[in-house]
XYZ file of C-alpha atoms in Angstrom:
574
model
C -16.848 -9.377 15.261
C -17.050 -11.126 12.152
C -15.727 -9.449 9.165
C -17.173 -11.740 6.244
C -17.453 -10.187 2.380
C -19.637 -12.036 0.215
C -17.605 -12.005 -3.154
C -20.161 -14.484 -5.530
C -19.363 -14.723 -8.981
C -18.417 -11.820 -9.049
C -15.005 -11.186 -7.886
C -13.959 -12.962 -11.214
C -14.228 -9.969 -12.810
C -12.402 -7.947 -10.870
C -8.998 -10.339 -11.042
C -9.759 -11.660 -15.128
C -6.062 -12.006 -16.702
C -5.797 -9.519 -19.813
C -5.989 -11.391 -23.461
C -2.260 -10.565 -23.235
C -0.520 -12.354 -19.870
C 0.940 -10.585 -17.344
C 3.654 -11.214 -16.351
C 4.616 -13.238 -19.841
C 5.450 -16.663 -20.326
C 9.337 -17.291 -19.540
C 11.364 -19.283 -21.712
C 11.872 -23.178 -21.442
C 13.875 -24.363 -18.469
C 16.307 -27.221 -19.906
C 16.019 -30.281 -17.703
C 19.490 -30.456 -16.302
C 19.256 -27.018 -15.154
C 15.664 -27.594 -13.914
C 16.960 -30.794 -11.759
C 20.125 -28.558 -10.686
C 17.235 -25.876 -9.429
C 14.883 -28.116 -7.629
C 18.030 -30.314 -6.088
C 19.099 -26.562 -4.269
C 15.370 -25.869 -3.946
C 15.121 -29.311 -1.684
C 18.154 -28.852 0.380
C 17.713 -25.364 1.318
C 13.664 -26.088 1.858
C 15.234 -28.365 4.462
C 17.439 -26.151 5.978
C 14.931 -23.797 6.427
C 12.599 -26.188 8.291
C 15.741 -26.234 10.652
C 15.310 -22.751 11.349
C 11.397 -22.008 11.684
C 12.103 -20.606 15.125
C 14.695 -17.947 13.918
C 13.136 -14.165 13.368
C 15.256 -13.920 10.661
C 14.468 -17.048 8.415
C 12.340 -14.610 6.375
C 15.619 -13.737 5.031
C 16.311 -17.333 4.063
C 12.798 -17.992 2.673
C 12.976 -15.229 0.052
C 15.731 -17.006 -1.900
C 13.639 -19.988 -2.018
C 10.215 -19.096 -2.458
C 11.756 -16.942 -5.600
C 12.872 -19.677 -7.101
C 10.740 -21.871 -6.374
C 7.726 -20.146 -7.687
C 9.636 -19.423 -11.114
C 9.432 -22.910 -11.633
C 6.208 -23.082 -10.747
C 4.770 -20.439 -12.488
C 6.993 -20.467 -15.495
C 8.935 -16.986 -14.629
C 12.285 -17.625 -16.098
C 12.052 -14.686 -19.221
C 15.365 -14.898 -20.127
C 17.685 -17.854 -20.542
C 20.130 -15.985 -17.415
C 17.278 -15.587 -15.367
C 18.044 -19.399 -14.721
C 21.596 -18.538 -13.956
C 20.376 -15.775 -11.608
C 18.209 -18.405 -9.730
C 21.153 -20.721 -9.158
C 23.050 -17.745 -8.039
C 19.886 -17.335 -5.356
C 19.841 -20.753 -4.579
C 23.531 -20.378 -3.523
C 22.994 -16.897 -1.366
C 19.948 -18.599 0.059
C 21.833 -21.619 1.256
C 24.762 -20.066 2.390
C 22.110 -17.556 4.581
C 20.937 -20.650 5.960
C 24.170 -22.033 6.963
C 25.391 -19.113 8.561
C 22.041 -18.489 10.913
C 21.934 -22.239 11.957
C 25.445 -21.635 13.267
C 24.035 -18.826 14.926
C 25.893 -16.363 12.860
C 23.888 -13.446 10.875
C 26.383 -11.244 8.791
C 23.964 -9.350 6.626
C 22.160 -7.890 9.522
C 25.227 -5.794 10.112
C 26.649 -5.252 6.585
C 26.741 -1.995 4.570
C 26.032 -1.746 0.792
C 23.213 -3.697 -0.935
C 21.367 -6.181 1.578
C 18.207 -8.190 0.697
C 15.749 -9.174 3.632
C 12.449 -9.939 3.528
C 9.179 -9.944 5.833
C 5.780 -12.522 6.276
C 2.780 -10.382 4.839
C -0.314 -10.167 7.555
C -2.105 -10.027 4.082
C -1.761 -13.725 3.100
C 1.190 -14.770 5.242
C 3.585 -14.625 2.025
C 7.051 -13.656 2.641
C 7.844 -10.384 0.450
C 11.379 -9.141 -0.463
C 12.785 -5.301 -0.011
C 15.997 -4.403 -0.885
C 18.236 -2.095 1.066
C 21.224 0.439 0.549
C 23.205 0.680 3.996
C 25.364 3.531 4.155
C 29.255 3.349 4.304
C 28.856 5.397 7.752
C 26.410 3.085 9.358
C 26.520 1.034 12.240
C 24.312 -0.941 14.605
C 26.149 0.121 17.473
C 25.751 3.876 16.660
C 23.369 5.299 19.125
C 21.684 7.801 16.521
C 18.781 7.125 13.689
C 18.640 7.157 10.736
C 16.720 8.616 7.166
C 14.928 6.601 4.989
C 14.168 7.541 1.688
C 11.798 4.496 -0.115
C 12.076 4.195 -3.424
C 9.386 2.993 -5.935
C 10.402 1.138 -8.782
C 9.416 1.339 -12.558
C 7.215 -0.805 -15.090
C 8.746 -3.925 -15.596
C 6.429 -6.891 -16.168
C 9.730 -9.568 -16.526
C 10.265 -8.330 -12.353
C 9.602 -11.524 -11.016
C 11.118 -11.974 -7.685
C 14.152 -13.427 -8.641
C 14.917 -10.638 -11.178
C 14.356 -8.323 -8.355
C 16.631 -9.662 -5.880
C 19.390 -10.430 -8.394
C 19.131 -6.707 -8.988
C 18.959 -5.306 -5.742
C 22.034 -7.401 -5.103
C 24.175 -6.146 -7.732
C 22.904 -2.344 -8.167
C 22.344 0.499 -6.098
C 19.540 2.531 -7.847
C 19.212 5.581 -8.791
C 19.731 7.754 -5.548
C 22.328 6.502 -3.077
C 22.023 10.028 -0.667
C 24.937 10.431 2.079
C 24.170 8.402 5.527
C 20.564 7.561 4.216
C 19.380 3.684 4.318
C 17.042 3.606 0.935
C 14.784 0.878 0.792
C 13.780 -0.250 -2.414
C 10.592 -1.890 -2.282
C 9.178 -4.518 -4.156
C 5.892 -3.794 -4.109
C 4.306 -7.015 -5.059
C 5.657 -6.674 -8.854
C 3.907 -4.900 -10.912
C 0.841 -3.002 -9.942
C 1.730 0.935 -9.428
C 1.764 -0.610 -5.845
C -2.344 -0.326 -5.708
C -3.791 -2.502 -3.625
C -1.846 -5.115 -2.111
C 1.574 -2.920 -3.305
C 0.348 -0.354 -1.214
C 0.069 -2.188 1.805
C 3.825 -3.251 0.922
C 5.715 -0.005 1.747
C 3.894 -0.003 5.287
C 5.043 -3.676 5.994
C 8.322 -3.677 4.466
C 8.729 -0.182 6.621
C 7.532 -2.029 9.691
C 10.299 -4.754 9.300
C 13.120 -1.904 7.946
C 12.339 -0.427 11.896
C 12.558 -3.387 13.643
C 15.999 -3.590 12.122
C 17.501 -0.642 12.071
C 17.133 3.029 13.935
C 14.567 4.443 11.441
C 14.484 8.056 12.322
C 10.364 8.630 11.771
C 10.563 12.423 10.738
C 13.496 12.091 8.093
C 11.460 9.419 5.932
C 10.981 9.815 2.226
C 9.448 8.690 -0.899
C 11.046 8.667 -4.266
C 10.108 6.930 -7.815
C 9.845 7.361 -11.525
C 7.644 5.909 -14.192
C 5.164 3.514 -12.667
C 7.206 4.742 -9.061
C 6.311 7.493 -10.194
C 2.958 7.629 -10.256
C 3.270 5.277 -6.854
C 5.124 8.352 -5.164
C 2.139 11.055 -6.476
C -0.265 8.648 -4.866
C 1.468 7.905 -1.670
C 1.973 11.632 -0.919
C -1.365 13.081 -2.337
C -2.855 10.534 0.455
C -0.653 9.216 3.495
C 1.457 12.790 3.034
C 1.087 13.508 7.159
C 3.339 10.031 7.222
C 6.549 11.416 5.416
C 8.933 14.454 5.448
C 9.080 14.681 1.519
C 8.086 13.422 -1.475
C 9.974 12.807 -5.387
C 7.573 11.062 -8.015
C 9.413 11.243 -11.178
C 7.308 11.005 -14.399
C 4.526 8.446 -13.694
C 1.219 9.137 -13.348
C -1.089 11.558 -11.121
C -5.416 10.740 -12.359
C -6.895 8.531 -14.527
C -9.453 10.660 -17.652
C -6.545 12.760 -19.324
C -3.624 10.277 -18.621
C -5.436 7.178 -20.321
C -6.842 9.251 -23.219
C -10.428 8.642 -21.868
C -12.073 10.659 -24.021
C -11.087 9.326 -26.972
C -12.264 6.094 -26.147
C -15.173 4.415 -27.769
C -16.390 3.259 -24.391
C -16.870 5.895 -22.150
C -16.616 5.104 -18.186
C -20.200 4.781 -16.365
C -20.794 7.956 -13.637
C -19.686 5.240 -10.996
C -16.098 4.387 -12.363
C -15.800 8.353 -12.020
C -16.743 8.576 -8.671
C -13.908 5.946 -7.953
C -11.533 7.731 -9.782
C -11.387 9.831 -6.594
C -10.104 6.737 -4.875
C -6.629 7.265 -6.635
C -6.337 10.273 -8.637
C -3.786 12.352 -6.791
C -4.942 15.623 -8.205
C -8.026 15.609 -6.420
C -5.816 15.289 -2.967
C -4.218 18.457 -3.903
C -4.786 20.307 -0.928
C -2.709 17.648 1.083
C 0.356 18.878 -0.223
C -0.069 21.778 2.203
C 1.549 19.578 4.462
C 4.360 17.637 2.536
C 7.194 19.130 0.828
C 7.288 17.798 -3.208
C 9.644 17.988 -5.273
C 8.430 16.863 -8.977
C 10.827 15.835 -11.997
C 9.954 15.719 -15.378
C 12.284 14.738 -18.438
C 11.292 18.199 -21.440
C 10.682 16.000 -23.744
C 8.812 12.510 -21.663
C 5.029 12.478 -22.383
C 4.671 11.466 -18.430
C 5.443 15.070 -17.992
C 1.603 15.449 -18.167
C 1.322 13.780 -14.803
C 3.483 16.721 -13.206
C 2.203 19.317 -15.116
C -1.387 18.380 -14.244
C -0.521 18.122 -10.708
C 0.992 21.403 -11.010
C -2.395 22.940 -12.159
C -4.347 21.168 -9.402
C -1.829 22.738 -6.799
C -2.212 26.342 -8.336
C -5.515 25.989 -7.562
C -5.125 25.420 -4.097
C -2.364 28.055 -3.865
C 0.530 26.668 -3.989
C 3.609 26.807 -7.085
C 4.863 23.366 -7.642
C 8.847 22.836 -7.600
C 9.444 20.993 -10.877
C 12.569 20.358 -12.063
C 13.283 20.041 -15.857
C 15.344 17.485 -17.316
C 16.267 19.618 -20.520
C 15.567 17.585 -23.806
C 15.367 14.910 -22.206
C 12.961 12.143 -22.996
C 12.084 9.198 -20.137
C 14.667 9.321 -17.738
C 16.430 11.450 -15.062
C 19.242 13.944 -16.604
C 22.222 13.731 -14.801
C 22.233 17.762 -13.609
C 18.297 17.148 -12.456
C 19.516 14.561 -10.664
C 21.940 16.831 -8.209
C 19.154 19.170 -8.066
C 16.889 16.970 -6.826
C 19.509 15.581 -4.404
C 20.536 19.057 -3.300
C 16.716 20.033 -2.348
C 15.818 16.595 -0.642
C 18.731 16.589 1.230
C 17.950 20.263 2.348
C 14.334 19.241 3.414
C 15.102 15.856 4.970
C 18.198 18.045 7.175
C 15.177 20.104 8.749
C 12.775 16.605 8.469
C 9.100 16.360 9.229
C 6.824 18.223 11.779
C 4.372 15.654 13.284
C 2.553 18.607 14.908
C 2.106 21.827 12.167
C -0.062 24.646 13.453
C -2.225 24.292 10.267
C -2.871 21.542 8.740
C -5.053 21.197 5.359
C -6.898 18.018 4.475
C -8.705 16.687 2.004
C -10.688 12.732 1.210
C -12.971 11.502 -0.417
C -12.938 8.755 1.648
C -12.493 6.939 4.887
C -9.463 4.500 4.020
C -7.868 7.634 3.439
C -8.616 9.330 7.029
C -5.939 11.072 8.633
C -3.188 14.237 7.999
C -0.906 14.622 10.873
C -3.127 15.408 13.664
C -5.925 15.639 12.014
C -8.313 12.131 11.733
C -11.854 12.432 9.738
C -13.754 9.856 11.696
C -16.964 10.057 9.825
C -18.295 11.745 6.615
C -21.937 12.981 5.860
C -21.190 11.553 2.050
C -19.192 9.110 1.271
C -16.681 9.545 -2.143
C -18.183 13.326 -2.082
C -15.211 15.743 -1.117
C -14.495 16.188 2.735
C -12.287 18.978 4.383
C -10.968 19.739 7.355
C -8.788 23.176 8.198
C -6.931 22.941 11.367
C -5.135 25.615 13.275
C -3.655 26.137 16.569
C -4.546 29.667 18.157
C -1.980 31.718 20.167
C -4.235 31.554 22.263
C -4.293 27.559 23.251
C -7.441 27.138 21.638
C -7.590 25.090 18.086
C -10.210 26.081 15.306
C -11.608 23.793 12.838
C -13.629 24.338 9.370
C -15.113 21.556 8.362
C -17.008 20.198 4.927
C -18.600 17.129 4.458
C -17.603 15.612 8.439
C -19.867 14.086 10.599
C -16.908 13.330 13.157
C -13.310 14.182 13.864
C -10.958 13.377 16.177
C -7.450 15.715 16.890
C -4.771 13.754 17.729
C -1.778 14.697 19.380
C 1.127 12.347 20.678
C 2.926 12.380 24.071
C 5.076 15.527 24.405
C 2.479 16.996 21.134
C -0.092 19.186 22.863
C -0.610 22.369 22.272
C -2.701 23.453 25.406
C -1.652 23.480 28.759
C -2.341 20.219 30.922
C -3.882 21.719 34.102
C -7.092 23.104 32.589
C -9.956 22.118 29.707
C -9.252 23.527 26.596
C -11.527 24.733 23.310
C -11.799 23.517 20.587
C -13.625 25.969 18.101
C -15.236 23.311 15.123
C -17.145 25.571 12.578
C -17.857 28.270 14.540
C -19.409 26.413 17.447
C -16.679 26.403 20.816
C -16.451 22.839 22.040
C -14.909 23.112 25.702
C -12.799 19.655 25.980
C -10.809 17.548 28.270
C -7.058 19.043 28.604
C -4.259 16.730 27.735
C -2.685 13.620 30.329
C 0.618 14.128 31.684
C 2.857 13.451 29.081
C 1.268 15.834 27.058
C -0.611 13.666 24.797
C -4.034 14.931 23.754
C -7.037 12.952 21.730
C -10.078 14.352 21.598
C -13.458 12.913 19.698
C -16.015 15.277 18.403
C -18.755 14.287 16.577
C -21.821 16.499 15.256
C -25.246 15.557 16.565
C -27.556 17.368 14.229
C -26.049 20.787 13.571
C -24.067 20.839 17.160
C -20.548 19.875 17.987
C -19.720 18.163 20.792
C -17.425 16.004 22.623
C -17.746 12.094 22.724
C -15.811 9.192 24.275
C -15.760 7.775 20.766
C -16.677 8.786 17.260
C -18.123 5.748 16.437
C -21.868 5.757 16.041
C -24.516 3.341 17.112
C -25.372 0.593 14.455
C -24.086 -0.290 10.617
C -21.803 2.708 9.527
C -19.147 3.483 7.143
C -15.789 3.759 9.148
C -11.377 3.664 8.723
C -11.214 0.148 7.345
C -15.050 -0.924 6.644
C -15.825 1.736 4.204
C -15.852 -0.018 0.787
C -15.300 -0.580 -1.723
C -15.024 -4.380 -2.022
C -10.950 -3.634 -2.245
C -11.267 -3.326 1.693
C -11.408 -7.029 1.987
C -8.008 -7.540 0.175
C -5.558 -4.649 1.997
C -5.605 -6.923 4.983
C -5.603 -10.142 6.155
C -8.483 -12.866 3.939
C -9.475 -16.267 3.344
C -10.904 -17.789 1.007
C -13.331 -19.992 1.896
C -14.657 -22.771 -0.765
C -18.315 -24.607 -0.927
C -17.570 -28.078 0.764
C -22.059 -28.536 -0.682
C -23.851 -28.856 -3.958
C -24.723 -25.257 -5.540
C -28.957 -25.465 -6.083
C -27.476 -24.598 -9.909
C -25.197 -26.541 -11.909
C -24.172 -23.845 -14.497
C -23.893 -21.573 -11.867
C -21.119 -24.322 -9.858
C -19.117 -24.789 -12.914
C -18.977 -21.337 -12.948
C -17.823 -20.252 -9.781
C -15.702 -23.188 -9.641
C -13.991 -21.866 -12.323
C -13.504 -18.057 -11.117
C -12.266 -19.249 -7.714
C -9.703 -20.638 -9.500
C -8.863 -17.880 -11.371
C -8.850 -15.582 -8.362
C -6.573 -17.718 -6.692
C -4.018 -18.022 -9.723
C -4.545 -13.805 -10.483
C -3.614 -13.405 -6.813
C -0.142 -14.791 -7.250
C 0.377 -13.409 -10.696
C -0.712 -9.670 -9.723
C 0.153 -9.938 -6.017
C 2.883 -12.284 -5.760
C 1.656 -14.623 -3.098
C -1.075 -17.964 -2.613
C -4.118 -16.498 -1.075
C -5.064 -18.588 2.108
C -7.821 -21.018 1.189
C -9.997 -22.926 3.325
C -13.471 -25.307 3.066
C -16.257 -24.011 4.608
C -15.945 -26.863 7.108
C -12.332 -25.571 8.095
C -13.379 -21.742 9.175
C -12.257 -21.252 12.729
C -14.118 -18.449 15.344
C -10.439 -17.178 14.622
C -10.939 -16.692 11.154
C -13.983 -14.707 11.950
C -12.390 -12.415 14.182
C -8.953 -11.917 12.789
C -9.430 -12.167 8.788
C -12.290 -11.129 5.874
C -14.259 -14.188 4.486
C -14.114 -14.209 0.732
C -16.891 -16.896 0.329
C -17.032 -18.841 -2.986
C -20.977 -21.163 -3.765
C -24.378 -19.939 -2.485
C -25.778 -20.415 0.562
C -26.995 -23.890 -0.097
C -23.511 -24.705 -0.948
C -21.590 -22.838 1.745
C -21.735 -23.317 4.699
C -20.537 -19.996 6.275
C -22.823 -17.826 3.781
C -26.191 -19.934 4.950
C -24.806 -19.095 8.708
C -24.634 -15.031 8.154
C -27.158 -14.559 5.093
C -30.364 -13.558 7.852
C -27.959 -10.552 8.913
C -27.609 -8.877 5.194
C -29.080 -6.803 2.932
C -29.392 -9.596 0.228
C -31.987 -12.316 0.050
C -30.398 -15.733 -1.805
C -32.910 -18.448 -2.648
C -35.812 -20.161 -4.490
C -33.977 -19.257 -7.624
C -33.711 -15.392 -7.672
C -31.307 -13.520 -5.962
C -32.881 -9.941 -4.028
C -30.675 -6.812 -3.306
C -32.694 -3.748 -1.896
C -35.944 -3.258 -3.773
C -35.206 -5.549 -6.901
C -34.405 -9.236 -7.498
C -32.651 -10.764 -10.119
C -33.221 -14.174 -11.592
């Protein structure tokens, strides 16, 4: 199935670079220390092109690709970031050396480890730092927590700031036989986007290395983590035991002032509000154990405090621990408070498979609360619910708002009804009798609403062009996974309009690394594979005299391109 996006002009203005650059210029990199850099930058490039075949020369690369795209880029803020890259350089090579004598120390040391993972996204390889217990070991038969932790606002992280950090401090919560995994995020973005994408990736790789122990996994932050943490929970909480955002931020109107500013936002950047803003995912907490912090005297108390409004409204009190006259940062007695109650919840750890579970979206991407999925919604970025309880009796009973189709979804050894009979499942009133669960007690079961009636289906997707998990806009979609761009190899039927889009590809491509932290895969026209199509979203740059791939797909869309004028829907545009 092809998976194209048609991002025109357009998608300039989503990734424009502020009058002010982020991240800043960094400082002027004396040329004996720049030949020093890009001597270790050649040897240990070649080392690594020894080891291509290892599973573990992601752990190599990260040394080199962070200094090598300082260079590049110009990410050397300070005059010891340079020093810290040489000290990289060095780590990185000695890595290398060790693995091509087949010998891998970090991947059983304790204390601060650095490792890194390729990115499905744009095949970049990311960093994560780790804490390893004292107590672990790889021969120890049992798993163990994880608690992820979110870091803070700092536009100077490039990656080698963050890796010279994560090797030489611990953070701010080190709890007793816990691995914490300190995320990267992809710099500096409140880990939106691309960032978010980065805790499930970096997770992925964490498990692959270690016993991850799925129901005793955490998510902790402050500032920016913060308000990384609030969204996290508010909207994957059915993936996590417990939750700690620290200060931050939890919606987007009373945080940034907005109504104070001269500009007010149009009813559509509203309605996308509800994208992100954690408060309106209240509900969700039903199902997630929080524990907030706020320093007394830190204006990001207003995230918490919000939140805690939000929550009253749904019925639940808010834990909120008090940092007493303390501005922005954790107080040292909040800080065994917080440990004491996290420690308590992740001892007892997370229930895949609640008899009630609460849920709220207000939109697809966001789909799913433990066994609960929301398969299909009667209107899209208009609130949906779903109330979800498991009878004494066997049966399960549903209230839904706003759902056109639902699926419950219970793992093996999960199901609550007996696997020798059909079971009922009671959806708004209306009793559903359903398929019983297989053998090893697994049970899925699709319902979708024809009209006004419930009933059971082999799959909740419907016939034809439909919003769904993954393809439900907005345009973001086409960046949380894998994409390509793909560049005009023709002549555009406008000049003006060439040098223009010539322009903002370029831009997108340079905003990509800055705000994401990795080179967006970029092919001609001429270049697109039937894999591309099937395995990655087209971002395609000209008009469809120019590209090739838009002239092939533009009879299948909504939007007429030619003779001048450009028609969406009912209206054209010159």
């Amino acid at each position: 199935m092809m998976r194209t996006l048609l991002c025109w002009i357009g998608i300039g203005v989503c990734l424009l670079g502020a009058e002010r650059p982020v991240p800043p210029p960094g400082v002027a990199v004396p040329e004996r220390d720049r030949a020093e850099l890009e001597a270790g930058l050649r040897k240990l490039s070649a080392s690594i092109d020894g080891l291509r075949g290892s599973p573990l020369v992601t752990d190599v690369i990260i040394f080199r690709d962070a200094v090598h795209f300082a260079l590049k880029y110009n990410e050397f803020f300070k005059p010891e970031d340079i020093g810290k890259g040489k000290e990289l350089l060095r780590a990185g090579q000695e890595r290398a050396d060790q693995l091509a004598r087949g010998e891998a120390p970090w991947t059983t040391a304790t204390g601060l480890v650095v490792r890194g993972y390729r990115s499905r996204i744009d095949d970049s390889v990311q960093p994560y730092g780790l804490v390893i217990p004292a107590s672990w070991s790889a021969a120890a038969p049992r798993k163990w927590r994880v608690d992820a932790w979110f870091h803070g606002r700092n536009e100077t992280l490039s990656e080698v700031n963050f890796l010279y950090e994560r090797r030489t401090r611990p953070g701010e919560f080190t709890p007793a036989d816990t691995i914490v995994l300190h995320l990267y995020g992809r710099y500096c973005n409140a880990n939106k986007f691309a960032g978010e994408v980065d805790l499930f990736e970096a997770l992925a790789d964490v498990r692959k290395r270690y016993r991850v122990d799925e129901n005793r996994i955490a998510i902790r932050g402050f500032s920016m983590g913060g308000g990384a943490v609030w969204h996290m929970a508010a909207h994957y909480g059915g993936r996590f035991a417990a939750a700690a955002p620290g200060a931050g931020f939890s919606e987007s109107p009373v945080f940034l002032n907005i109504a104070k500013d001269p500009v007010q936002p149009t009813w559509w950047e509203k309605k996308l509000w509800r994208d992100y803003d954690a408060v309106d995912y209240a509900m969700n907490f039903f199902n997630l154990p929080l524990v907030a912090y706020s320093g007394e005297i830190d204006r990001q108390k207003q995230a918490a405090d919000i939140m805690a409004q939000y929550l009253e409204k749904e019925g639940m009190r808010m834990t909120h621990i008090i940092g007493p006259q303390t501005p922005h940062r954790y107080h040292p007695d909040a800080k065994v408070e917080i440990d004491r109650r996290m420690d308590a919840i992740l001892e007892r750890g997370r229930d895949p498979y609640p008899r009630v579970v609460k849920f709220t979206t207000f939109t697809l991407a966001y789909n799913r609360m433990k066994w609960v999925i929301i398969d299909g919604m009667g209107e899209h970025w208009e609130r949906a619910t779903v109330i979800a309880e498991v009878l004494n009796s066997g049966e399960v009973k549903a209230a839904t708002k706003n759902v056109t189709a639902l699926t419950l979804d219970f793992g093996p050894g999960g199901a609550p009804v007996v696997p020798d009979a059909k079971a009922t499942v009671r959806v708004d009133g209306q009793a559903v009798l359903v398929s019983g669960p297989e053998t090893d007690r697994s049970w899925r079961v699709h319902l979708r609403k024809n009209g006004v009636k419930w009933e059971q289906v082999a799959s909740t997707q419907g016939k034809g062009l439909e919003k769904r998990h993954h393809l439900q806009g907005p345009i973001d979609d086409a960046f949380l996974s894998r994409f390509v761009f793909v560049l005009p190899t023709g002549e555009t039927a406008n000049k003006g309009t060439a040098e223009r889009i010539a322009a903002e590809q370029g831009r997108a491509i340079v905003e990509w690394r800055r705000q994401f932290r990795g080179e967006p895969l970029v092919k001609k026209d001429t270049e697109i594979t039937e894999e591309d199509i099937a395995t990655a979203n087209l971002v395609l740059w000209g008009d469809p005299a120019s590209n090739k791939v838009m002239a092939r797909v533009m009879d299948r869309l909504p939007v007429k391109w030619g003779g001048g004028s450009v028609t969406v829907g009912a209206k054209t545009f010159p």
